[in-house]
N, CA, C and O atoms as a MOPAC input file, in Angstrom:
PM7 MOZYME 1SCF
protein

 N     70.22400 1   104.40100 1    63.70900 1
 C     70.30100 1   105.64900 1    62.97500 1
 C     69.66500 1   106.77000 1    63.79300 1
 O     68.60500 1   106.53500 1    64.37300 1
 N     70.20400 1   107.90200 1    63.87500 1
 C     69.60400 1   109.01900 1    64.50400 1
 C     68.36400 1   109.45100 1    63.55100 1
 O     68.26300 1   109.16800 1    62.35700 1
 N     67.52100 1   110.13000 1    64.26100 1
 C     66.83700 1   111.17400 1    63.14600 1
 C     67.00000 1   112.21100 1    62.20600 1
 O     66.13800 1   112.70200 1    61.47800 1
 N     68.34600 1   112.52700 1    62.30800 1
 C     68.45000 1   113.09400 1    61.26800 1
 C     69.20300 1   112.53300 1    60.06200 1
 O     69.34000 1   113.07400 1    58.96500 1
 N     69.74200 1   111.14900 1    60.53900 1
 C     70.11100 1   110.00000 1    59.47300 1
 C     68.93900 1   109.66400 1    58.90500 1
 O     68.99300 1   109.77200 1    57.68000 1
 N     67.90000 1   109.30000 1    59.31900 1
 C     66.53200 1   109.03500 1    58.73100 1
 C     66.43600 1   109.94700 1    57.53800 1
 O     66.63100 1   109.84500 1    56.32700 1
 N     66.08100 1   110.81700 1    58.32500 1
 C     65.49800 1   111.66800 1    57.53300 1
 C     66.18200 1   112.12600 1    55.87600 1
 O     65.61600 1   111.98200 1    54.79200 1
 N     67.67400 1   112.75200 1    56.16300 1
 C     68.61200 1   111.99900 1    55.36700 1
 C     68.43100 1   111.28300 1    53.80200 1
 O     68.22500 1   111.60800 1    52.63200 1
 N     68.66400 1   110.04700 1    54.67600 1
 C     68.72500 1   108.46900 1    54.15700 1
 C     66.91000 1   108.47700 1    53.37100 1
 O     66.97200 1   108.17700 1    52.17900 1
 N     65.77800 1   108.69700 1    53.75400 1
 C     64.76800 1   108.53300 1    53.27700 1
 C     64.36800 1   109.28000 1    52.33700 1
 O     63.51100 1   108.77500 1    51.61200 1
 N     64.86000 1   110.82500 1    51.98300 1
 C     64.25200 1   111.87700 1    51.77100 1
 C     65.34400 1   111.06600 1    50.15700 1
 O     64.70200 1   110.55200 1    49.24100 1
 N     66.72900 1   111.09700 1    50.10300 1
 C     67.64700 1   110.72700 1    49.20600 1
 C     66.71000 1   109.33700 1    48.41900 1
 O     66.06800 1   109.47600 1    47.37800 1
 N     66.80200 1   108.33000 1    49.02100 1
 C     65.86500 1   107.08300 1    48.80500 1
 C     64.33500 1   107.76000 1    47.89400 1
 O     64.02500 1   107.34800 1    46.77600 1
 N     63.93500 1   108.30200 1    48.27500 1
 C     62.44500 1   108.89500 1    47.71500 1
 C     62.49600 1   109.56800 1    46.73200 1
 O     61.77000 1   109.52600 1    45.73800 1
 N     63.61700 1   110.42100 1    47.02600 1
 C     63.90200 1   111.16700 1    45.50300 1
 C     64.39100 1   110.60500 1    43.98500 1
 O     64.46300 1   111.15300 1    42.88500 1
 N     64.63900 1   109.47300 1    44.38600 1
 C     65.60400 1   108.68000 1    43.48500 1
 C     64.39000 1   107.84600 1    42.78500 1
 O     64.20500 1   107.36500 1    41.66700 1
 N     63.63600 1   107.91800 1    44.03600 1
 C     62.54500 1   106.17800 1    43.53400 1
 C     61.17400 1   107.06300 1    42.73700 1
 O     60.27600 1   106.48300 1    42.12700 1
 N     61.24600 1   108.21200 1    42.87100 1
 C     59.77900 1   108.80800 1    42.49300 1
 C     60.30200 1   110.08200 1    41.81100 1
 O     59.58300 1   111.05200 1    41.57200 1
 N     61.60900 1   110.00400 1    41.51600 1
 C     61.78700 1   111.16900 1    40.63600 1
 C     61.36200 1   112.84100 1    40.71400 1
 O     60.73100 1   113.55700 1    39.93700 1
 N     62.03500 1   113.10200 1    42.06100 1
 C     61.88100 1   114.61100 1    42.67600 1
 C     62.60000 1   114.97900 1    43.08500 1
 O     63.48900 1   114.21900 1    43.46900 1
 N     62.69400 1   116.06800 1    43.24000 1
 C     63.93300 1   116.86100 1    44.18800 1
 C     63.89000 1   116.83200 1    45.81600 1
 O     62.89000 1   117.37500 1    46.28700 1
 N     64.66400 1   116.37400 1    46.59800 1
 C     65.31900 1   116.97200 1    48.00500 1
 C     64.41500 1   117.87400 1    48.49300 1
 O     63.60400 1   117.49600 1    49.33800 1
 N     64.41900 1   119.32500 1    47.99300 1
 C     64.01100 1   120.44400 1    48.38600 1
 C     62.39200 1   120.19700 1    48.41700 1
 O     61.70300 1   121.04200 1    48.98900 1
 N     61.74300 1   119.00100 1    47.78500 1
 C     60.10700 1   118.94500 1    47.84400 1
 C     59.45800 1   118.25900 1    49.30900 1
 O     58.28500 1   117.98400 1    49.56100 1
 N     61.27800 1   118.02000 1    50.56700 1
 C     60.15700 1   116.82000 1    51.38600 1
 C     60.52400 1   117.93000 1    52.35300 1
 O     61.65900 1   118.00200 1    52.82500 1
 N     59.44200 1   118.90400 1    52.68400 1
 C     58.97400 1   119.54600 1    53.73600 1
 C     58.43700 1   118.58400 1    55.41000 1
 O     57.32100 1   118.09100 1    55.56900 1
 N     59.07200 1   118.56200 1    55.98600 1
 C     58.31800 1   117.65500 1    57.29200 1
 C     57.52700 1   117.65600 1    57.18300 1
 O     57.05900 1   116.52900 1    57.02200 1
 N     56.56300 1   118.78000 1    57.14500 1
 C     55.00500 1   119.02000 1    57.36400 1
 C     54.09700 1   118.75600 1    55.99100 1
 O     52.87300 1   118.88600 1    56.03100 1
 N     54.81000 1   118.36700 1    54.75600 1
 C     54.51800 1   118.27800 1    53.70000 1
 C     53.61500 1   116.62100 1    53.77500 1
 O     54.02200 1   115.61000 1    54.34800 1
 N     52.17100 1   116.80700 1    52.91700 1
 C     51.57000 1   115.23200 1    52.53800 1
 C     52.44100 1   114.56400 1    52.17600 1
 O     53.34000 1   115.32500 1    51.81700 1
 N     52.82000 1   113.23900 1    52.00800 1
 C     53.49500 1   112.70900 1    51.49000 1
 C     53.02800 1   111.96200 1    50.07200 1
 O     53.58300 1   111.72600 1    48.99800 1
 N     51.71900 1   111.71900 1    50.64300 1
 C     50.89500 1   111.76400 1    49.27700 1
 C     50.64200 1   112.80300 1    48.56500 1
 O     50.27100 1   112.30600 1    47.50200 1
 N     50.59300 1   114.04600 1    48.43900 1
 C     50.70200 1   114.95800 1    47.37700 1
 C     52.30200 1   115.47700 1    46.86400 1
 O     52.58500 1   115.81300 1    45.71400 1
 N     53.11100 1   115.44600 1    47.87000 1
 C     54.18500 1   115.47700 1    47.52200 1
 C     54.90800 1   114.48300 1    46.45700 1
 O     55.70300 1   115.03800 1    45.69900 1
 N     54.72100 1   113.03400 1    46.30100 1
 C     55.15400 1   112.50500 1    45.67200 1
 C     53.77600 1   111.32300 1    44.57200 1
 O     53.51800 1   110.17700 1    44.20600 1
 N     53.31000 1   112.82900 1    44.53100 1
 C     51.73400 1   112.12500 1    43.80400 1
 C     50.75400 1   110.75600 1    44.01800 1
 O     49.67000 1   110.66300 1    43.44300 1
 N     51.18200 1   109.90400 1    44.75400 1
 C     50.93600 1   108.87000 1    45.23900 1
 C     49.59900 1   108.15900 1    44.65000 1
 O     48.60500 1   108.74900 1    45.07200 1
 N     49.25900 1   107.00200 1    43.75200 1
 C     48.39900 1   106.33400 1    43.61500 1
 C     48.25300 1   104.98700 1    44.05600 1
 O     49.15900 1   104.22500 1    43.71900 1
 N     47.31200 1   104.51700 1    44.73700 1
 C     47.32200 1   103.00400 1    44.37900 1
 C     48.43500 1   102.49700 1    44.70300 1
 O     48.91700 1   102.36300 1    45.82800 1
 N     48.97900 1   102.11900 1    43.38100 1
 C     50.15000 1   101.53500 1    42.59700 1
 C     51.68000 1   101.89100 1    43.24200 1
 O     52.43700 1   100.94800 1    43.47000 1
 N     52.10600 1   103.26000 1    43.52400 1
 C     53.08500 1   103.85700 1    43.88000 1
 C     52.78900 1   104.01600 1    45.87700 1
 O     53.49500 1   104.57100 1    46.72000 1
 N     52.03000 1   103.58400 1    45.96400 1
 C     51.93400 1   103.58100 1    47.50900 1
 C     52.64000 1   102.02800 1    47.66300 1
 O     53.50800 1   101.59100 1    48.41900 1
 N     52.07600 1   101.60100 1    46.90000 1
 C     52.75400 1   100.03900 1    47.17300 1
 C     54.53000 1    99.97400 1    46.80100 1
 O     55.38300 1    99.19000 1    47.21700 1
 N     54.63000 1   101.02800 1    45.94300 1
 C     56.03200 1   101.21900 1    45.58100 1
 C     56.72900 1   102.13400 1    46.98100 1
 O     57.90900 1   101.98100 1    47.29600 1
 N     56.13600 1   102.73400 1    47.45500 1
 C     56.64200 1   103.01500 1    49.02600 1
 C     56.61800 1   102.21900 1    50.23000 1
 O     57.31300 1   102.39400 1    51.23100 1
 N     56.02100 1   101.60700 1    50.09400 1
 C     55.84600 1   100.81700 1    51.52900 1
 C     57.33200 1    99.75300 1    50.84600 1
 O     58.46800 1    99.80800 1    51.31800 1
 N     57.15900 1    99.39000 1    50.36700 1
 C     58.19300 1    98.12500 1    49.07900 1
 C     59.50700 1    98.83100 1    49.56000 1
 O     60.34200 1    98.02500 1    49.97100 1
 N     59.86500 1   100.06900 1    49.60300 1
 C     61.08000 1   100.94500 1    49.86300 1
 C     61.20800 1   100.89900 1    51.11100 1
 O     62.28500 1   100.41900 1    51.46400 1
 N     60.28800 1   101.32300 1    52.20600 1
 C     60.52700 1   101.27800 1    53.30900 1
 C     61.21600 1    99.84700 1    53.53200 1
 O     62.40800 1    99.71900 1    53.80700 1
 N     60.40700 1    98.90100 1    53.39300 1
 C     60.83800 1    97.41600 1    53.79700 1
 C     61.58400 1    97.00500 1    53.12900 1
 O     61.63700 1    95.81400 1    53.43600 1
 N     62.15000 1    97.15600 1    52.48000 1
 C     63.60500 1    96.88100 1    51.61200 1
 C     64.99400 1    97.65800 1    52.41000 1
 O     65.98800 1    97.08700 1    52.85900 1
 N     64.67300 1    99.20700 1    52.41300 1
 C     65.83300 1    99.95700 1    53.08100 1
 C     65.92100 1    99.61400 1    54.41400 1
 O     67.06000 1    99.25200 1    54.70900 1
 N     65.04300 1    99.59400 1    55.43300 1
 C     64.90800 1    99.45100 1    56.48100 1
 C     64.18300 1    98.41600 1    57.55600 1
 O     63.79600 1    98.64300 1    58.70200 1
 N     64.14200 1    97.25100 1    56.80800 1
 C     63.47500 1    95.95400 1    57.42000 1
 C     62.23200 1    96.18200 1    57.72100 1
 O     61.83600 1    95.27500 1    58.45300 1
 N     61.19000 1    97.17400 1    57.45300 1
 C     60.37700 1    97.51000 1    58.62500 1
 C     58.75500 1    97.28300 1    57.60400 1
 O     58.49700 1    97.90200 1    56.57200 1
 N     58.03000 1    96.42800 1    58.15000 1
 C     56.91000 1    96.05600 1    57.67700 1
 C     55.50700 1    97.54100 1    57.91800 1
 O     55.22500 1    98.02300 1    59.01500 1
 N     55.06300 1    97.83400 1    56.97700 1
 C     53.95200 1    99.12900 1    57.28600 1
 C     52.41100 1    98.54800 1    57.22900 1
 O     51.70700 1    98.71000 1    56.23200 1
 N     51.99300 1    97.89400 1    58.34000 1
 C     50.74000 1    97.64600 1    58.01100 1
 C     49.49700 1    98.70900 1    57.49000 1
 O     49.41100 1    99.91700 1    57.71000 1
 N     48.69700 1    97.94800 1    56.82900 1
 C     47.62900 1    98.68700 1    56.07000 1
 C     47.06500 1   100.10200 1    57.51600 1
 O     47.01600 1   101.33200 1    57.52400 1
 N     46.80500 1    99.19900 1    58.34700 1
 C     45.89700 1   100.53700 1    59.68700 1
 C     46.93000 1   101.40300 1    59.96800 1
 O     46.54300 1   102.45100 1    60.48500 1
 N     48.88400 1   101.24800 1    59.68800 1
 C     49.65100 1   102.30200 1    59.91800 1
 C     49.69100 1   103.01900 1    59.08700 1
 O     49.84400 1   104.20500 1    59.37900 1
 N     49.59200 1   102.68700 1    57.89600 1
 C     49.63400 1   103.32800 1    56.60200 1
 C     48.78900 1   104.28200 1    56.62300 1
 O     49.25600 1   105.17600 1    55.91700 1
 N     47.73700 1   104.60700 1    57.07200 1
 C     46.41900 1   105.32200 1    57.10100 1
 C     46.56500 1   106.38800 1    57.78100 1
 O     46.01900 1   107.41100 1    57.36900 1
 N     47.49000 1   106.41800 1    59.23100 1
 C     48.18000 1   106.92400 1    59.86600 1
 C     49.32300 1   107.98600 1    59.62800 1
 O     49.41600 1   108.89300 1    60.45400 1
 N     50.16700 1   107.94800 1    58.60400 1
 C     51.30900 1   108.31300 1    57.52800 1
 C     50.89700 1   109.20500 1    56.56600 1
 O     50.91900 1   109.08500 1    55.34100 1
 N     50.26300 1   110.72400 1    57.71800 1
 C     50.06400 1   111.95100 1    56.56500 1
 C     51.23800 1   112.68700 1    55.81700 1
 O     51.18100 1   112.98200 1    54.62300 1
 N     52.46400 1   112.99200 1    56.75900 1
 C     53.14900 1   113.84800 1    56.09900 1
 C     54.69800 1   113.09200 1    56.56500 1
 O     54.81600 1   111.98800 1    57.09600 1
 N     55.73700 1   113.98400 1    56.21400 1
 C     56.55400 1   113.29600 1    56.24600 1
 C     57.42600 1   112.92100 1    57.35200 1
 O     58.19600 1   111.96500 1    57.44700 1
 N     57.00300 1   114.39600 1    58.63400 1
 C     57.17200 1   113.73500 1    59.61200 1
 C     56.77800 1   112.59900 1    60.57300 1
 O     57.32900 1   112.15100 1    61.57900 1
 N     55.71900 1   112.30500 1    59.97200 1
 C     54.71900 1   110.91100 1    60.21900 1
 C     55.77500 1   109.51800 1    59.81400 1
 O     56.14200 1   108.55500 1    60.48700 1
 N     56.00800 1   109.87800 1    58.59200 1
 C     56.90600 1   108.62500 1    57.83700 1
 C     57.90800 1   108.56300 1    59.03700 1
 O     57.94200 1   107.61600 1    59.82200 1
 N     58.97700 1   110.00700 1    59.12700 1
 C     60.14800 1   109.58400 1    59.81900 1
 C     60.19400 1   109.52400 1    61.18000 1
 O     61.24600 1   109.84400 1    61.73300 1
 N     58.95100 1   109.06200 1    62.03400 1
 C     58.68900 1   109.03000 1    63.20100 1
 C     58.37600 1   107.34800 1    63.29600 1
 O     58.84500 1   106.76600 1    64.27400 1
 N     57.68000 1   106.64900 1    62.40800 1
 C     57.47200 1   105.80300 1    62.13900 1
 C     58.95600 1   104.86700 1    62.02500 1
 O     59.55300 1   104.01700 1    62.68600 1
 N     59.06400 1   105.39000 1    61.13400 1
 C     60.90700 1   104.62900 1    61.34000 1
 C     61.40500 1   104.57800 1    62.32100 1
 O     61.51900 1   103.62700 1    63.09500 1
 N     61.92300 1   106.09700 1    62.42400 1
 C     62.81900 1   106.14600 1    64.12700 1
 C     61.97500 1   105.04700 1    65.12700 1
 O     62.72600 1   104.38400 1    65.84200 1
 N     60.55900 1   104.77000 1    65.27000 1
 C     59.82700 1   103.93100 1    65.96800 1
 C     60.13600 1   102.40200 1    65.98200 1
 O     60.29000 1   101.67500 1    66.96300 1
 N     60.18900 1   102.09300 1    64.65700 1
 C     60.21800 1   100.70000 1    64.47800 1
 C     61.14500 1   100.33100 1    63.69900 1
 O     60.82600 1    99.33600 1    63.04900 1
 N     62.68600 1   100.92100 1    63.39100 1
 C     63.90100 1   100.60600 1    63.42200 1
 C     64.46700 1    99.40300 1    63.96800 1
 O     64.58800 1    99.19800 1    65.17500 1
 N     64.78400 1    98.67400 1    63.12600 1
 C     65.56100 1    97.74600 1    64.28100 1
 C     67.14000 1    98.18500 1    64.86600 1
 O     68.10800 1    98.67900 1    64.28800 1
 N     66.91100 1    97.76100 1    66.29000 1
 C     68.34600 1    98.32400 1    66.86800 1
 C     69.34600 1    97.20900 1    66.35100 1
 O     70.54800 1    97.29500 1    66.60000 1

Protein backbone atom coordinates (compact mmCIF):
# COMPACT_ATOMS: atom_id res chain seq x y z
CA UNK A 1 0.00 0.00 0.00
CA UNK A 2 1.30 3.47 -0.68
CA UNK A 3 0.96 6.16 1.92
CA UNK A 4 -1.61 7.64 0.92
CA UNK A 5 -3.57 4.22 0.81
CA UNK A 6 -2.68 4.06 4.48
CA UNK A 7 -3.63 6.84 5.39
CA UNK A 8 -6.90 6.43 3.48
CA UNK A 9 -7.65 2.94 4.58
CA UNK A 10 -6.84 3.87 8.44
CA UNK A 11 -8.36 7.21 8.89
CA UNK A 12 -11.95 5.29 7.19
CA UNK A 13 -11.18 2.13 9.64
CA UNK A 14 -10.97 4.63 12.78
CA UNK A 15 -13.82 6.48 11.98
CA UNK A 16 -16.07 3.64 11.81
CA UNK A 17 -14.50 1.89 14.98
CA UNK A 18 -14.60 5.05 17.36
CA UNK A 19 -17.37 6.87 15.91
CA UNK A 20 -15.93 10.24 14.30
CA UNK A 21 -15.65 12.00 11.41
CA UNK A 22 -12.77 11.87 8.55
CA UNK A 23 -12.27 15.56 8.87
CA UNK A 24 -11.00 14.95 12.85
CA UNK A 25 -7.58 12.93 11.72
CA UNK A 26 -5.27 15.90 11.24
CA UNK A 27 -1.57 14.26 10.68
CA UNK A 28 -0.30 16.33 13.32
CA UNK A 29 -3.34 15.65 15.45
CA UNK A 30 -2.85 13.31 19.14
CA UNK A 31 -4.31 10.41 18.37
CA UNK A 32 -5.15 10.02 21.79
CA UNK A 33 -7.14 13.14 22.14
CA UNK A 34 -8.49 12.88 18.90
CA UNK A 35 -10.24 9.73 19.40
CA UNK A 36 -10.49 10.09 23.29
CA UNK A 37 -8.51 7.12 24.02
CA UNK A 38 -8.66 5.18 27.44
CA UNK A 39 -7.16 2.19 28.72
CA UNK A 40 -9.77 0.09 27.25
CA UNK A 41 -10.07 1.73 23.66
CA UNK A 42 -6.28 1.78 23.20
CA UNK A 43 -6.53 -1.86 23.30
CA UNK A 44 -9.44 -1.46 20.84
CA UNK A 45 -6.77 0.21 18.50
CA UNK A 46 -3.93 -1.71 18.57
CA UNK A 47 -6.81 -4.90 18.05
CA UNK A 48 -7.59 -2.78 14.62
CA UNK A 49 -4.28 -2.27 13.59
CA UNK A 50 -3.54 -6.09 13.85
CA UNK A 51 -6.59 -7.27 12.43
CA UNK A 52 -6.51 -4.74 9.24
CA UNK A 53 -3.00 -4.96 8.72
CA UNK A 54 -1.18 -8.04 10.27
CA UNK A 55 1.01 -5.81 12.20
CA UNK A 56 1.73 -6.47 15.95
CA UNK A 57 2.24 -2.83 18.14
CA UNK A 58 4.38 -3.55 20.97
CA UNK A 59 3.78 -1.88 24.34
CA UNK A 60 7.56 0.38 23.98
CA UNK A 61 6.04 1.27 20.22
CA UNK A 62 2.93 2.21 21.44
CA UNK A 63 4.48 4.88 23.69
CA UNK A 64 6.08 6.10 20.65
CA UNK A 65 2.53 6.72 18.60
CA UNK A 66 1.77 10.52 19.40
CA UNK A 67 -0.12 11.68 16.50
CA UNK A 68 -1.32 10.39 13.53
CA UNK A 69 1.43 10.74 11.48
CA UNK A 70 3.29 8.54 13.94
CA UNK A 71 0.49 5.78 13.45
CA UNK A 72 0.86 6.03 9.56
CA UNK A 73 4.58 5.88 9.53
CA UNK A 74 4.47 2.98 11.68
CA UNK A 75 2.47 1.06 9.21
CA UNK A 76 4.05 2.17 6.04
CA UNK A 77 7.18 0.71 8.34
CA UNK A 78 6.03 -2.56 9.25
CA UNK A 79 3.58 -3.49 6.45
CA UNK A 80 3.99 -6.63 5.17
CA UNK A 81 5.13 -6.64 1.50
Amino acid sequence: MTREEIIKHVNSVLAEEFETENSNFDPNAKVYDTLNLDSLSLVDLVAVIQSEYGIKIPTEDLRKIQTFNDLYDYIEQHQKK
